[in-house]
GROMACS .gro file of C-alpha atoms in nm:
model
   64
    1MET     CA    1   0.939  -0.210  -0.217
    2LYS     CA    2   0.687  -0.471  -0.354
    3LEU     CA    3   0.341  -0.346  -0.388
    4ILE     CA    4   0.079  -0.613  -0.392
    5PHE     CA    5  -0.254  -0.493  -0.539
    6PRO     CA    6  -0.609  -0.628  -0.439
    7ASP     CA    7  -0.628  -0.805  -0.764
    8GLY     CA    8  -0.291  -0.998  -0.705
    9HIS     CA    9  -0.054  -0.814  -0.945
   10GLU     CA   10   0.267  -0.706  -0.798
   11ILE     CA   11   0.500  -0.417  -0.885
   12GLU     CA   12   0.848  -0.314  -0.749
   13ILE     CA   13   0.887   0.054  -0.665
   14ALA     CA   14   1.134   0.261  -0.480
   15SER     CA   15   1.002   0.388  -0.158
   16ARG     CA   16   1.216   0.702  -0.150
   17GLY     CA   17   1.120   0.791   0.214
   18ARG     CA   18   0.751   0.851   0.108
   19THR     CA   19   0.448   0.753   0.317
   20ILE     CA   20   0.236   0.439   0.203
   21GLU     CA   21  -0.057   0.677   0.162
   22ALA     CA   22   0.163   0.889  -0.097
   23ILE     CA   23   0.264   0.577  -0.272
   24ILE     CA   24  -0.105   0.457  -0.292
   25GLN     CA   25  -0.219   0.776  -0.426
   26GLU     CA   26   0.061   0.772  -0.695
   27GLN     CA   27  -0.085   0.448  -0.818
   28GLY     CA   28  -0.412   0.603  -0.880
   29LEU     CA   29  -0.586   0.435  -0.580
   30ASN     CA   30  -0.788   0.601  -0.301
   31PRO     CA   31  -0.623   0.517   0.052
   32LEU     CA   32  -0.968   0.536   0.208
   33GLU     CA   33  -1.079   0.238   0.020
   34LEU     CA   34  -0.777   0.012   0.127
   35LEU     CA   35  -0.620  -0.162   0.428
   36VAL     CA   36  -0.240  -0.178   0.414
   37SER     CA   37  -0.067  -0.504   0.548
   38ARG     CA   38   0.313  -0.545   0.599
   39ASP     CA   39   0.424  -0.893   0.716
   40GLY     CA   40   0.068  -0.997   0.798
   41GLU     CA   41  -0.001  -0.684   1.011
   42ILE     CA   42  -0.229  -0.388   0.932
   43ILE     CA   43  -0.028  -0.072   0.933
   44PRO     CA   44  -0.136   0.303   0.908
   45GLU     CA   45  -0.108   0.486   0.589
   46ASP     CA   46   0.132   0.733   0.734
   47THR     CA   47   0.399   0.468   0.779
   48ILE     CA   48   0.720   0.543   0.580
   49GLY     CA   49   0.792   0.278   0.327
   50ASN     CA   50   1.111   0.093   0.317
   51ASP     CA   51   1.256  -0.054  -0.007
   52SER     CA   52   1.268  -0.411   0.162
   53ASP     CA   53   0.890  -0.398   0.248
   54SER     CA   54   0.642  -0.613   0.084
   55ILE     CA   55   0.307  -0.422   0.113
   56ARG     CA   56  -0.031  -0.582   0.045
   57LEU     CA   57  -0.330  -0.372  -0.028
   58ILE     CA   58  -0.665  -0.501   0.079
   59ARG     CA   59  -0.970  -0.342  -0.063
   60ILE     CA   60  -1.243  -0.279   0.194
   61SER     CA   61  -1.616  -0.229   0.133
   62HIS     CA   62  -1.837  -0.010   0.336
   63GLY     CA   63  -2.198   0.100   0.333
   64GLY     CA   64  -2.508   0.074   0.516
   0.00000   0.00000   0.00000
């Protein structure tokens, strides 16, 4: 799986049947601060990753 970070750098990792949320957490990121995109569509974090996926992480900002 290709994981594309908000700053643009990319890494290749094996998904091993894990959720996108678990993969994000393993990278030291907070899934609550990110949107996850696959093939241009936003997907939920509980999606099971596939080694052929290209996943883009999009940082969101929130506040009031």
